[in-house]
JSON list of C-alpha atoms in Angstrom, two decimals:
[
{"chain": "A", "resi": 9, "resn": "MET", "atom": "CA", "xyz": [-53.71, 27.86, 80.95]},
{"chain": "A", "resi": 10, "resn": "PHE", "atom": "CA", "xyz": [-53.19, 31.59, 80.47]},
{"chain": "A", "resi": 11, "resn": "ALA", "atom": "CA", "xyz": [-50.07, 33.73, 80.58]},
{"chain": "A", "resi": 12, "resn": "THR", "atom": "CA", "xyz": [-49.40, 35.90, 84.23]},
{"chain": "A", "resi": 13, "resn": "PRO", "atom": "CA", "xyz": [-48.80, 39.26, 84.10]},
{"chain": "A", "resi": 14, "resn": "ALA", "atom": "CA", "xyz": [-45.11, 39.52, 84.91]},
{"chain": "A", "resi": 15, "resn": "PHE", "atom": "CA", "xyz": [-44.81, 37.37, 81.33]},
{"chain": "A", "resi": 16, "resn": "ALA", "atom": "CA", "xyz": [-47.82, 40.31, 79.54]},
{"chain": "A", "resi": 17, "resn": "GLN", "atom": "CA", "xyz": [-46.31, 43.28, 80.92]},
{"chain": "A", "resi": 18, "resn": "ALA", "atom": "CA", "xyz": [-42.76, 41.83, 79.34]},
{"chain": "A", "resi": 19, "resn": "ALA", "atom": "CA", "xyz": [-43.59, 41.35, 76.27]},
{"chain": "A", "resi": 20, "resn": "GLY", "atom": "CA", "xyz": [-44.84, 44.65, 75.95]},
{"chain": "A", "resi": 21, "resn": "ALA", "atom": "CA", "xyz": [-41.61, 46.99, 77.08]},
{"chain": "A", "resi": 22, "resn": "GLN", "atom": "CA", "xyz": [-39.37, 45.33, 74.29]},
{"chain": "A", "resi": 23, "resn": "GLY", "atom": "CA", "xyz": [-41.35, 48.03, 72.78]},
{"chain": "A", "resi": 24, "resn": "ALA", "atom": "CA", "xyz": [-39.89, 49.83, 69.04]},
{"chain": "A", "resi": 25, "resn": "ALA", "atom": "CA", "xyz": [-35.68, 47.76, 70.06]},
{"chain": "A", "resi": 26, "resn": "GLY", "atom": "CA", "xyz": [-37.59, 44.25, 69.72]},
{"chain": "A", "resi": 27, "resn": "GLY", "atom": "CA", "xyz": [-37.96, 45.15, 66.20]},
{"chain": "A", "resi": 28, "resn": "LEU", "atom": "CA", "xyz": [-35.23, 46.48, 64.52]},
{"chain": "A", "resi": 29, "resn": "ILE", "atom": "CA", "xyz": [-33.68, 43.54, 66.69]},
{"chain": "A", "resi": 30, "resn": "SER", "atom": "CA", "xyz": [-35.87, 41.18, 64.83]},
{"chain": "A", "resi": 31, "resn": "PHE", "atom": "CA", "xyz": [-34.54, 42.67, 61.22]},
{"chain": "A", "resi": 32, "resn": "VAL", "atom": "CA", "xyz": [-30.84, 42.31, 62.11]},
{"chain": "A", "resi": 33, "resn": "PRO", "atom": "CA", "xyz": [-30.52, 38.96, 61.11]},
{"chain": "A", "resi": 34, "resn": "ILE", "atom": "CA", "xyz": [-31.79, 39.25, 57.45]},
{"chain": "A", "resi": 35, "resn": "LEU", "atom": "CA", "xyz": [-29.76, 42.25, 57.20]},
{"chain": "A", "resi": 36, "resn": "LEU", "atom": "CA", "xyz": [-26.62, 40.36, 58.06]},
{"chain": "A", "resi": 37, "resn": "ILE", "atom": "CA", "xyz": [-28.30, 37.92, 55.36]},
{"chain": "A", "resi": 38, "resn": "PHE", "atom": "CA", "xyz": [-28.20, 39.64, 52.32]},
{"chain": "A", "resi": 39, "resn": "ALA", "atom": "CA", "xyz": [-24.50, 40.78, 53.27]},
{"chain": "A", "resi": 40, "resn": "ILE", "atom": "CA", "xyz": [-23.57, 37.52, 52.89]},
{"chain": "A", "resi": 41, "resn": "MET", "atom": "CA", "xyz": [-25.16, 36.48, 49.96]},
{"chain": "A", "resi": 42, "resn": "TYR", "atom": "CA", "xyz": [-24.53, 40.30, 48.50]},
{"chain": "A", "resi": 43, "resn": "PHE", "atom": "CA", "xyz": [-20.98, 39.54, 49.34]},
{"chain": "A", "resi": 44, "resn": "LEU", "atom": "CA", "xyz": [-20.58, 35.50, 47.93]},
{"chain": "A", "resi": 45, "resn": "MET", "atom": "CA", "xyz": [-22.77, 35.91, 45.17]},
{"chain": "A", "resi": 46, "resn": "ILE", "atom": "CA", "xyz": [-23.60, 39.36, 43.85]},
{"chain": "A", "resi": 47, "resn": "ARG", "atom": "CA", "xyz": [-20.36, 40.77, 43.63]},
{"chain": "A", "resi": 48, "resn": "PRO", "atom": "CA", "xyz": [-18.22, 37.60, 42.97]},
{"chain": "A", "resi": 49, "resn": "GLN", "atom": "CA", "xyz": [-20.93, 37.24, 39.23]},
{"chain": "A", "resi": 50, "resn": "GLN", "atom": "CA", "xyz": [-20.97, 41.35, 38.21]},
{"chain": "A", "resi": 51, "resn": "LYS", "atom": "CA", "xyz": [-16.63, 40.54, 38.50]},
{"chain": "A", "resi": 52, "resn": "LYS", "atom": "CA", "xyz": [-17.39, 37.86, 35.90]},
{"chain": "A", "resi": 53, "resn": "VAL", "atom": "CA", "xyz": [-19.79, 39.48, 33.42]},
{"chain": "A", "resi": 54, "resn": "LYS", "atom": "CA", "xyz": [-17.69, 42.66, 33.34]},
{"chain": "A", "resi": 55, "resn": "GLU", "atom": "CA", "xyz": [-14.02, 40.14, 32.78]},
{"chain": "A", "resi": 56, "resn": "HIS", "atom": "CA", "xyz": [-16.04, 38.60, 30.35]},
{"chain": "A", "resi": 57, "resn": "LYS", "atom": "CA", "xyz": [-17.55, 42.20, 28.90]},
{"chain": "A", "resi": 58, "resn": "ALA", "atom": "CA", "xyz": [-14.53, 43.14, 28.54]},
{"chain": "A", "resi": 59, "resn": "MET", "atom": "CA", "xyz": [-12.71, 40.19, 26.54]},
{"chain": "A", "resi": 60, "resn": "VAL", "atom": "CA", "xyz": [-14.93, 40.04, 24.17]},
{"chain": "A", "resi": 61, "resn": "GLU", "atom": "CA", "xyz": [-14.53, 43.99, 23.60]},
{"chain": "A", "resi": 62, "resn": "ALA", "atom": "CA", "xyz": [-10.75, 43.20, 22.81]},
{"chain": "A", "resi": 63, "resn": "LEU", "atom": "CA", "xyz": [-11.71, 40.60, 19.96]},
{"chain": "A", "resi": 64, "resn": "ARG", "atom": "CA", "xyz": [-8.90, 41.55, 16.87]},
{"chain": "A", "resi": 65, "resn": "ARG", "atom": "CA", "xyz": [-8.52, 39.48, 13.56]},
{"chain": "A", "resi": 66, "resn": "GLY", "atom": "CA", "xyz": [-5.82, 36.31, 14.33]},
{"chain": "A", "resi": 67, "resn": "ASP", "atom": "CA", "xyz": [-7.18, 35.28, 18.02]},
{"chain": "A", "resi": 68, "resn": "GLN", "atom": "CA", "xyz": [-7.93, 31.45, 18.89]},
{"chain": "A", "resi": 69, "resn": "VAL", "atom": "CA", "xyz": [-11.71, 31.71, 20.18]},
{"chain": "A", "resi": 70, "resn": "VAL", "atom": "CA", "xyz": [-13.75, 29.42, 21.95]},
{"chain": "A", "resi": 71, "resn": "THR", "atom": "CA", "xyz": [-17.16, 29.05, 21.39]},
{"chain": "A", "resi": 72, "resn": "SER", "atom": "CA", "xyz": [-20.09, 28.59, 24.18]},
{"chain": "A", "resi": 73, "resn": "GLY", "atom": "CA", "xyz": [-20.96, 25.27, 21.88]},
{"chain": "A", "resi": 74, "resn": "GLY", "atom": "CA", "xyz": [-17.24, 23.79, 23.17]},
{"chain": "A", "resi": 75, "resn": "MET", "atom": "CA", "xyz": [-15.77, 25.22, 19.24]},
{"chain": "A", "resi": 76, "resn": "ILE", "atom": "CA", "xyz": [-12.79, 25.74, 19.17]},
{"chain": "A", "resi": 77, "resn": "GLY", "atom": "CA", "xyz": [-11.51, 28.20, 16.05]},
{"chain": "A", "resi": 78, "resn": "LYS", "atom": "CA", "xyz": [-9.73, 31.69, 14.70]},
{"chain": "A", "resi": 79, "resn": "VAL", "atom": "CA", "xyz": [-11.22, 34.32, 14.57]},
{"chain": "A", "resi": 80, "resn": "THR", "atom": "CA", "xyz": [-11.67, 36.43, 10.94]},
{"chain": "A", "resi": 81, "resn": "LYS", "atom": "CA", "xyz": [-13.85, 39.25, 10.98]},
{"chain": "A", "resi": 82, "resn": "VAL", "atom": "CA", "xyz": [-15.13, 41.27, 13.74]},
{"chain": "A", "resi": 83, "resn": "ALA", "atom": "CA", "xyz": [-18.23, 43.16, 13.26]},
{"chain": "A", "resi": 84, "resn": "ASP", "atom": "CA", "xyz": [-19.73, 45.41, 16.12]},
{"chain": "A", "resi": 85, "resn": "ASN", "atom": "CA", "xyz": [-22.30, 42.48, 17.69]},
{"chain": "A", "resi": 86, "resn": "GLU", "atom": "CA", "xyz": [-21.07, 38.85, 14.78]},
{"chain": "A", "resi": 87, "resn": "VAL", "atom": "CA", "xyz": [-17.75, 37.92, 14.92]},
{"chain": "A", "resi": 88, "resn": "GLU", "atom": "CA", "xyz": [-16.62, 35.23, 11.93]},
{"chain": "A", "resi": 89, "resn": "VAL", "atom": "CA", "xyz": [-14.90, 32.29, 12.89]},
{"chain": "A", "resi": 90, "resn": "GLU", "atom": "CA", "xyz": [-13.21, 30.03, 10.60]},
{"chain": "A", "resi": 91, "resn": "ILE", "atom": "CA", "xyz": [-13.59, 26.33, 12.32]},
{"chain": "A", "resi": 92, "resn": "ALA", "atom": "CA", "xyz": [-11.82, 23.89, 9.77]},
{"chain": "A", "resi": 93, "resn": "PRO", "atom": "CA", "xyz": [-10.02, 24.84, 6.76]},
{"chain": "A", "resi": 94, "resn": "ASN", "atom": "CA", "xyz": [-12.48, 27.69, 4.73]},
{"chain": "A", "resi": 95, "resn": "VAL", "atom": "CA", "xyz": [-15.34, 27.46, 7.03]},
{"chain": "A", "resi": 96, "resn": "LYS", "atom": "CA", "xyz": [-16.40, 30.16, 8.27]},
{"chain": "A", "resi": 97, "resn": "VAL", "atom": "CA", "xyz": [-19.93, 31.09, 10.80]},
{"chain": "A", "resi": 98, "resn": "LYS", "atom": "CA", "xyz": [-20.98, 34.09, 12.06]},
{"chain": "A", "resi": 99, "resn": "ILE", "atom": "CA", "xyz": [-21.57, 34.19, 16.35]},
{"chain": "A", "resi": 100, "resn": "VAL", "atom": "CA", "xyz": [-22.52, 35.89, 18.30]},
{"chain": "A", "resi": 101, "resn": "LYS", "atom": "CA", "xyz": [-19.20, 38.15, 20.69]},
{"chain": "A", "resi": 102, "resn": "GLY", "atom": "CA", "xyz": [-21.57, 37.20, 23.38]},
{"chain": "A", "resi": 103, "resn": "THR", "atom": "CA", "xyz": [-20.84, 33.38, 23.18]},
{"chain": "A", "resi": 104, "resn": "ILE", "atom": "CA", "xyz": [-17.57, 33.16, 23.60]},
{"chain": "A", "resi": 105, "resn": "THR", "atom": "CA", "xyz": [-15.80, 31.26, 26.73]},
{"chain": "A", "resi": 106, "resn": "GLN", "atom": "CA", "xyz": [-12.21, 31.78, 26.08]},
{"chain": "A", "resi": 107, "resn": "VAL", "atom": "CA", "xyz": [-9.79, 33.80, 24.45]},
{"chain": "A", "resi": 108, "resn": "LEU", "atom": "CA", "xyz": [-7.18, 30.99, 24.10]},
{"chain": "A", "resi": 109, "resn": "SER", "atom": "CA", "xyz": [-4.74, 32.81, 21.97]},
{"chain": "A", "resi": 110, "resn": "LYS", "atom": "CA", "xyz": [-4.36, 36.33, 21.45]},
{"chain": "A", "resi": 111, "resn": "THR", "atom": "CA", "xyz": [-2.77, 38.00, 18.28]},
{"chain": "A", "resi": 112, "resn": "GLU", "atom": "CA", "xyz": [-0.23, 40.85, 19.52]},
{"chain": "A", "resi": 113, "resn": "PRO", "atom": "CA", "xyz": [-1.89, 44.41, 18.10]},
{"chain": "A", "resi": 114, "resn": "ALA", "atom": "CA", "xyz": [-0.15, 46.05, 14.86]},
{"chain": "A", "resi": 115, "resn": "GLU", "atom": "CA", "xyz": [2.08, 48.11, 15.47]},
{"chain": "A", "resi": 116, "resn": "ALA", "atom": "CA", "xyz": [1.73, 51.98, 13.87]}
]
């Protein structure tokens, strides 16, 4: 029932090294989570931000609601999209999920 003196001495001998070794798996799990989840998500957000900033008149876009339309006006945080002939809606830039066709920039 009681621990023998040999087991009690072996457990106390680990000291600080035992605490450090038990902390290594936590660090490995965090590193794996970073490379498999956090880093790809940051990359995706960066690409989406660049896509939204590059919007210009004439681009055909898809919104997060699934509507497809043509950009008619670009403001600071809003975009005016024509979803049907003579039907224009204002949407927030962040709700644009995909650019289907880009227009060429105007030559100077």
